[in-house]
Amino acid sequence: MARNHSRRRRKRSRFKGAASLLLIAAIICAITVVWYGNPLHEKPDWQGSVRPIFMKGKLTGYEAQSSGKNMLMPLKLIQGQIDPTIRYEDDSQTVIMTTRQSLLHMNVSKTQGELNGKTYTSSAAPQIISGEVYVPIEAVREVYGISIHEDPVTGAVILMKAGEKVRLGSVEKKDGQQDARIALRKEASSLSFILADVSQQTKVRIWSQQGDWYFVQLDNGYAGYIKSDCISEGEELVIPSVKDDLSISEKHWQGKPVNLAWEAVYNRRPDPSKFDPMPGVNVVSPTWFSVVDHEGTVESKADPAYVSWAHRKGIEVWGLLSNSFNPEITTEALSTFERRKSIVDQMISLAQENDLDGINIDFENVHTKDGPNVTQFLRELKPMAREHDLILSIDVTPKSQSEMWSAFLDRKSLGAITDYLMVMAYDEHWAASPKAGSVASLPWTETSIKRILQEDEVPPQKVILGIPLYTRVWSETPKEGKIKVTSKSIGMESAAEIVAQFKLKPKFKASEGQNYVEYTEDGVVKKIWLEDQISLKARVELAQSLNLGGIGVWSRSFADKNAWITLKEIIK
C-alpha cells in the first residue's frame, strides 16, 4: 500500500516536471518570437497563378495572358482601374478606347485597327478567352500611357497608371551585417508570417507606411512589410502623364469669351448681305446638318458663300448637327460603332469640305436608354475633331424630369468630353405650356446654370449661356368656363411693334427680371414677357458673374439692331 502511494507521488512529480519543462520551453519560444520575430514562413496567396497582376502592391484578382509585347490584359481590369468608358460591342466584337486626343478601335482576332482614323497595328490582337475579353497591352499603353513590369521568373505583372508615383528603395541592414537577409512579412508585425527572406541591396517599391513598417514590393511581385530602418529610400519613380496637347483652336479660345449666334436654316439659304451688323459676334452656328436615317446618313445644307462671308468678318463657323429630333432615328443611328463612326467620318469630311471651324451637336427628343450612346458618340467624335483642329460643343437643356428632353443627357461626362456645353436656358414656359409665363425668367436661368455647375461639376469656362432672342405672345381665351392658353413665338422687333401699336407701357417684374406687357384684343387677354435691352443686359451680367465661357443666342433672325450692342459686352 505504501509502495503504491510512493509510485503515484513519483509519477505526479515526473508529470509536474515535464509540464514545467514544456511551460519553460513555451516561454522561451514566445520570448524568442517576440525578440527575434516569427521564424515561420508562408507562401503568398498568388503562388500558382501564371501571370498575376498587381497594382500598388495589391493583387487585383486578374491574370494577364501571354508575355512581352504579346501580353493581353483583361478588359474588366482596364474598365475597373484605368478607364470605365472603354467599350466592347459584342455584335461586331469591337474594342473602343477613347480619350480627348485618341480614338483607337480594334476587332477581336485582328492585329490591325485604327488610331485617330489612321491604320494602327499591334503585335497582338484582342481575344476572347474563356468568355472574357482581353486587350493587347500595347494598345492600352498607346492610349492610356500605362507602365508594365513583368518578372521573367514568377510571371508577376506590376501595373502602374499614367501620372502615378512610387518611392523606390533598397533593402539594407544598418548594423553592418551585409550578408544578413531581411524578413518580408505578411503583416506589419514581427509576429506575422514571413513571405520571403530578402537579400540586401534588393530593389523595392515603397507603396505605403504603417507605423515603423514599410509596405514594399519586389520586382518578382512579392509584397509585404519590412521594418523602415531596414530600407534605404531612393528616387521617386513617376509614370509620365498622357500628353493632352491643346489644338491650335483650343489654344485660341482659352480665356476668350464666346459670343455665338445660331443661324436657323430651313428651306431657304440665308443671305448674309441682308444681315444687320452684328458687332461682337465671333461665332455663328448654322443648322446645316442632320442625321436623317437609321444608317446614320448625314444630310447637308452647307453654304460655302455663308462661310466665306463669316470668315471675311473674322467670325468662326461651327456647323450644327442635329438628330432630326427623331428618337427612332437616334436609337438606330447610334446603336453600333460602325454607324457612329460613319456619322463622325461624314462630319469630319463635311467640315473640311466647307472650311468649318467647329461642330455643334444638337440632339434632342431622345429616349433615356439611348443617353449612353449619345455620350459615346461624343467620346468618339472629340478626338477626331481635335485631330482636324475643330472645336466641339453640344447643346443641352436645363435639368428637368423630362425623359425625352433632359434625362438622357449625362451633362457631367459631356462637359468633360467637349470644349463647350451650350445650355439652352430657355423654354421655361414652352409653346404648349398650360400656363402663360416667361420664356426664361432670370431666377430660373440662374438656377439652371448653377445646378449644372454644382451638380455636374462642369467648369464654368466650358459653359455657354443660351439666351433667347424670342418671346411668346400668350393668349388667354375664355372657353366653357375655363381659360384656354395658347402661344405664338415672335422676335424682338415684332414684340416692339406690338408695344407701339397698342401704346403699351412695359412694367418691370423684379421677380422675373424682365419687362412685361398685357393687353386685350378681340376679348382675348394677351401677355408678353419682353426680351429687350434690360433682359439681355441682365443675362450678359449673369454670364460674367458666373465666369462662364460666353453666350449663345437663339437665333440671329429674332434679334433687333440694338441687341448686338448689348450682347457685345460679353467680350469685354
CSV table of C-alpha atoms in Angstrom, one decimal, residues 290-524:
chain,number,residue,atom,x,y,z
A,290,SER,CA,-28.9,66.4,-89.8
A,291,VAL,CA,-28.8,62.6,-89.2
A,292,VAL,CA,-31.7,61.5,-91.4
A,293,ASP,CA,-31.9,57.7,-91.3
A,294,HIS,CA,-31.2,54.6,-89.3
A,295,GLU,CA,-27.8,54.1,-91.0
A,296,GLY,CA,-26.5,57.4,-89.9
A,297,THR,CA,-26.7,59.3,-93.2
A,298,VAL,CA,-25.9,63.0,-92.7
A,299,GLU,CA,-27.8,65.4,-94.9
A,300,SER,CA,-26.1,68.7,-95.6
A,301,LYS,CA,-27.4,72.2,-96.4
A,302,ALA,CA,-23.9,73.8,-96.1
A,303,ASP,CA,-23.4,77.1,-98.0
A,304,PRO,CA,-19.8,77.9,-98.9
A,305,ALA,CA,-20.8,81.6,-99.6
A,306,TYR,CA,-22.0,81.9,-96.0
A,307,VAL,CA,-18.7,80.5,-94.7
A,308,SER,CA,-16.8,82.9,-96.8
A,309,TRP,CA,-18.9,85.9,-95.6
A,310,ALA,CA,-18.3,84.8,-91.9
A,311,HIS,CA,-14.5,84.4,-92.4
A,312,ARG,CA,-14.2,87.8,-94.1
A,313,LYS,CA,-15.9,89.2,-90.9
A,314,GLY,CA,-13.5,87.4,-88.6
A,315,ILE,CA,-16.3,85.1,-87.5
A,316,GLU,CA,-15.9,81.4,-86.9
A,317,VAL,CA,-18.4,78.9,-88.2
A,318,TRP,CA,-19.4,75.9,-86.0
A,319,GLY,CA,-21.8,73.8,-88.1
A,320,LEU,CA,-24.7,72.3,-86.2
A,321,LEU,CA,-25.5,68.6,-86.5
A,322,SER,CA,-29.0,67.5,-85.3
A,323,ASN,CA,-30.6,64.1,-84.9
A,324,SER,CA,-33.6,65.5,-86.8
A,325,PHE,CA,-35.2,65.4,-83.3
A,326,ASN,CA,-36.3,61.9,-84.2
A,327,PRO,CA,-36.0,59.4,-81.3
A,328,GLU,CA,-36.2,56.3,-83.5
A,329,ILE,CA,-33.5,57.5,-85.9
A,330,THR,CA,-31.4,58.3,-82.9
A,331,THR,CA,-31.8,54.9,-81.4
A,332,GLU,CA,-30.7,53.1,-84.6
A,333,ALA,CA,-28.1,55.5,-85.9
A,334,LEU,CA,-26.1,55.5,-82.6
A,335,SER,CA,-26.6,51.8,-81.8
A,336,THR,CA,-23.4,50.5,-83.3
A,337,PHE,CA,-19.8,51.6,-83.6
A,338,GLU,CA,-19.9,51.3,-87.4
A,339,ARG,CA,-22.9,53.7,-87.6
A,340,ARG,CA,-21.5,56.2,-85.1
A,341,LYS,CA,-18.1,56.1,-86.9
A,342,SER,CA,-19.9,56.8,-90.2
A,343,ILE,CA,-21.5,59.9,-88.7
A,344,VAL,CA,-18.2,61.0,-87.3
A,345,ASP,CA,-16.4,60.4,-90.7
A,346,GLN,CA,-19.1,62.3,-92.6
A,347,MET,CA,-19.0,65.3,-90.3
A,348,ILE,CA,-15.2,65.5,-90.4
A,349,SER,CA,-15.3,65.4,-94.2
A,350,LEU,CA,-18.1,68.0,-94.4
A,351,ALA,CA,-16.2,70.2,-92.0
A,352,GLN,CA,-13.1,70.0,-94.2
A,353,GLU,CA,-15.0,70.5,-97.4
A,354,ASN,CA,-16.8,73.6,-96.1
A,355,ASP,CA,-13.8,75.1,-94.2
A,356,LEU,CA,-15.6,74.9,-90.8
A,357,ASP,CA,-14.0,75.9,-87.5
A,358,GLY,CA,-16.1,73.7,-85.3
A,359,ILE,CA,-19.0,71.3,-84.9
A,360,ASN,CA,-22.0,71.9,-82.6
A,361,ILE,CA,-24.1,68.9,-81.7
A,362,ASP,CA,-27.9,69.4,-81.0
A,363,PHE,CA,-29.5,66.0,-80.2
A,364,GLU,CA,-33.0,66.4,-78.7
A,365,ASN,CA,-36.1,64.2,-78.2
A,366,VAL,CA,-34.0,61.2,-77.3
A,367,HIS,CA,-35.0,58.1,-75.3
A,368,THR,CA,-33.3,57.9,-71.9
A,369,LYS,CA,-32.0,54.4,-72.8
A,370,ASP,CA,-30.1,56.0,-75.7
A,371,GLY,CA,-28.3,58.5,-73.5
A,372,PRO,CA,-25.1,56.4,-73.0
A,373,ASN,CA,-24.8,56.1,-76.8
A,374,VAL,CA,-25.1,59.9,-77.2
A,375,THR,CA,-22.3,60.3,-74.7
A,376,GLN,CA,-20.3,57.5,-76.5
A,377,PHE,CA,-20.8,59.3,-79.9
A,378,LEU,CA,-19.3,62.5,-78.4
A,379,ARG,CA,-16.4,60.5,-77.0
A,380,GLU,CA,-15.6,59.1,-80.4
A,381,LEU,CA,-16.1,62.4,-82.2
A,382,LYS,CA,-14.0,64.6,-79.9
A,383,PRO,CA,-10.5,63.1,-80.7
A,384,MET,CA,-11.3,63.2,-84.4
A,385,ALA,CA,-12.4,66.8,-84.1
A,386,ARG,CA,-9.2,67.7,-82.3
A,387,GLU,CA,-7.2,65.8,-84.9
A,388,HIS,CA,-8.6,68.2,-87.5
A,389,ASP,CA,-8.5,71.3,-85.3
A,390,LEU,CA,-12.2,71.6,-84.9
A,391,ILE,CA,-13.9,73.0,-81.7
A,392,LEU,CA,-16.6,70.6,-80.4
A,393,SER,CA,-19.7,71.7,-78.5
A,394,ILE,CA,-23.0,70.2,-77.5
A,395,ASP,CA,-26.3,71.8,-76.7
A,396,VAL,CA,-28.0,70.7,-73.5
A,397,THR,CA,-31.3,71.7,-71.8
A,398,PRO,CA,-31.6,72.7,-68.2
A,399,LYS,CA,-32.0,69.8,-65.9
A,400,SER,CA,-35.6,68.5,-65.5
A,401,GLN,CA,-37.6,65.3,-65.2
A,402,SER,CA,-38.4,65.2,-68.9
A,403,GLU,CA,-37.3,61.8,-70.3
A,404,MET,CA,-37.0,62.9,-73.9
A,405,TRP,CA,-35.6,66.4,-73.5
A,406,SER,CA,-33.4,66.2,-70.4
A,407,ALA,CA,-33.0,62.8,-68.6
A,408,PHE,CA,-30.9,61.3,-71.4
A,409,LEU,CA,-28.1,63.9,-71.0
A,410,ASP,CA,-25.1,62.9,-69.0
A,411,ARG,CA,-24.0,66.6,-68.5
A,412,LYS,CA,-21.0,65.7,-66.3
A,413,SER,CA,-19.5,63.4,-68.9
A,414,LEU,CA,-20.4,65.6,-71.8
A,415,GLY,CA,-18.8,68.6,-70.1
A,416,ALA,CA,-15.6,66.6,-69.6
A,417,ILE,CA,-15.6,65.4,-73.2
A,418,THR,CA,-16.4,68.5,-75.2
A,419,ASP,CA,-14.9,72.0,-75.4
A,420,TYR,CA,-18.2,73.7,-74.6
A,421,LEU,CA,-21.6,72.8,-73.1
A,422,MET,CA,-24.2,75.1,-74.5
A,423,VAL,CA,-27.0,75.4,-72.0
A,424,MET,CA,-30.2,76.2,-73.8
A,425,ALA,CA,-31.6,78.3,-70.9
A,426,TYR,CA,-35.0,78.9,-72.4
A,427,ASP,CA,-38.4,77.4,-72.7
A,428,GLU,CA,-39.1,77.7,-69.0
A,429,HIS,CA,-42.7,78.1,-70.3
A,430,TRP,CA,-42.7,76.2,-73.6
A,431,ALA,CA,-45.0,76.7,-76.6
A,432,ALA,CA,-47.8,74.4,-75.4
A,433,SER,CA,-47.4,75.3,-71.7
A,434,PRO,CA,-50.8,75.2,-69.9
A,435,LYS,CA,-49.8,78.4,-68.1
A,436,ALA,CA,-48.5,81.7,-69.6
A,437,GLY,CA,-45.1,82.8,-68.4
A,438,SER,CA,-41.6,83.9,-69.3
A,439,VAL,CA,-39.5,82.0,-71.9
A,440,ALA,CA,-36.6,82.3,-69.4
A,441,SER,CA,-37.0,84.3,-66.2
A,442,LEU,CA,-33.7,85.5,-64.7
A,443,PRO,CA,-34.0,83.5,-61.4
A,444,TRP,CA,-34.9,80.3,-63.4
A,445,THR,CA,-32.0,80.9,-65.7
A,446,GLU,CA,-29.5,81.4,-62.9
A,447,THR,CA,-30.7,78.3,-61.1
A,448,SER,CA,-30.5,76.3,-64.3
A,449,ILE,CA,-26.9,77.2,-64.8
A,450,LYS,CA,-25.8,76.8,-61.2
A,451,ARG,CA,-27.3,73.3,-61.0
A,452,ILE,CA,-25.1,72.2,-63.9
A,453,LEU,CA,-22.0,73.9,-62.4
A,454,GLN,CA,-22.5,72.5,-59.0
A,455,GLU,CA,-24.3,69.1,-59.5
A,456,ASP,CA,-22.5,68.1,-62.7
A,457,GLU,CA,-19.2,69.8,-61.8
A,458,VAL,CA,-18.8,71.3,-65.3
A,459,PRO,CA,-16.0,74.0,-65.2
A,460,PRO,CA,-17.7,77.4,-65.7
A,461,GLN,CA,-15.3,78.4,-68.5
A,462,LYS,CA,-16.8,75.4,-70.5
A,463,VAL,CA,-20.4,76.5,-70.0
A,464,ILE,CA,-22.1,78.8,-72.6
A,465,LEU,CA,-25.3,80.6,-71.5
A,466,GLY,CA,-28.0,80.1,-74.1
A,467,ILE,CA,-30.1,83.3,-74.4
A,468,PRO,CA,-33.5,83.6,-76.2
A,469,LEU,CA,-34.0,86.5,-78.6
A,470,TYR,CA,-37.6,85.4,-79.0
A,471,THR,CA,-40.6,85.7,-76.7
A,472,ARG,CA,-44.1,84.4,-76.8
A,473,VAL,CA,-47.4,86.2,-77.2
A,474,TRP,CA,-49.7,84.3,-74.8
A,475,SER,CA,-53.4,84.3,-75.5
A,476,GLU,CA,-55.9,83.5,-72.7
A,477,THR,CA,-59.3,82.8,-74.2
A,478,PRO,CA,-62.4,82.1,-72.1
A,479,LYS,CA,-64.0,78.8,-73.2
A,480,GLU,CA,-66.7,76.9,-71.5
A,481,GLY,CA,-66.0,78.4,-68.1
A,482,LYS,CA,-62.3,77.8,-68.4
A,483,ILE,CA,-59.3,79.7,-69.8
A,484,LYS,CA,-57.6,78.2,-72.9
A,485,VAL,CA,-54.0,79.2,-73.1
A,486,THR,CA,-52.2,79.3,-76.5
A,487,SER,CA,-49.0,81.0,-77.6
A,488,LYS,CA,-47.1,82.3,-80.7
A,489,SER,CA,-43.3,82.9,-80.9
A,490,ILE,CA,-42.1,86.3,-82.1
A,491,GLY,CA,-38.8,88.1,-82.3
A,492,MET,CA,-37.7,91.3,-80.6
A,493,GLU,CA,-38.8,93.6,-83.4
A,494,SER,CA,-42.3,92.1,-83.6
A,495,ALA,CA,-42.6,92.5,-79.9
A,496,ALA,CA,-41.6,96.1,-80.1
A,497,GLU,CA,-44.2,96.7,-82.8
A,498,ILE,CA,-47.0,95.3,-80.7
A,499,VAL,CA,-45.9,97.6,-77.8
A,500,ALA,CA,-46.0,100.6,-80.1
A,501,GLN,CA,-49.3,99.5,-81.9
A,502,PHE,CA,-51.2,99.2,-78.7
A,503,LYS,CA,-49.4,102.0,-76.9
A,504,LEU,CA,-48.4,99.8,-74.1
A,505,LYS,CA,-46.2,100.8,-71.2
A,506,PRO,CA,-43.9,97.9,-70.1
A,507,LYS,CA,-43.7,97.2,-66.4
A,508,PHE,CA,-40.6,95.7,-64.9
A,509,LYS,CA,-41.2,92.5,-63.0
A,510,ALA,CA,-38.4,92.2,-60.5
A,511,SER,CA,-39.3,88.6,-59.6
A,512,GLU,CA,-38.6,87.7,-63.2
A,513,GLY,CA,-36.0,90.3,-64.2
A,514,GLN,CA,-38.0,91.3,-67.3
A,515,ASN,CA,-40.4,93.9,-68.6
A,516,TYR,CA,-43.9,92.7,-69.1
A,517,VAL,CA,-46.9,93.9,-71.1
A,518,GLU,CA,-50.6,92.9,-71.1
A,519,TYR,CA,-53.4,94.0,-73.3
A,520,THR,CA,-56.8,92.8,-74.7
A,521,GLU,CA,-57.5,92.1,-78.3
A,522,ASP,CA,-60.9,90.9,-79.5
A,523,GLY,CA,-61.8,89.8,-76.0
A,524,VAL,CA,-58.7,87.8,-75.6
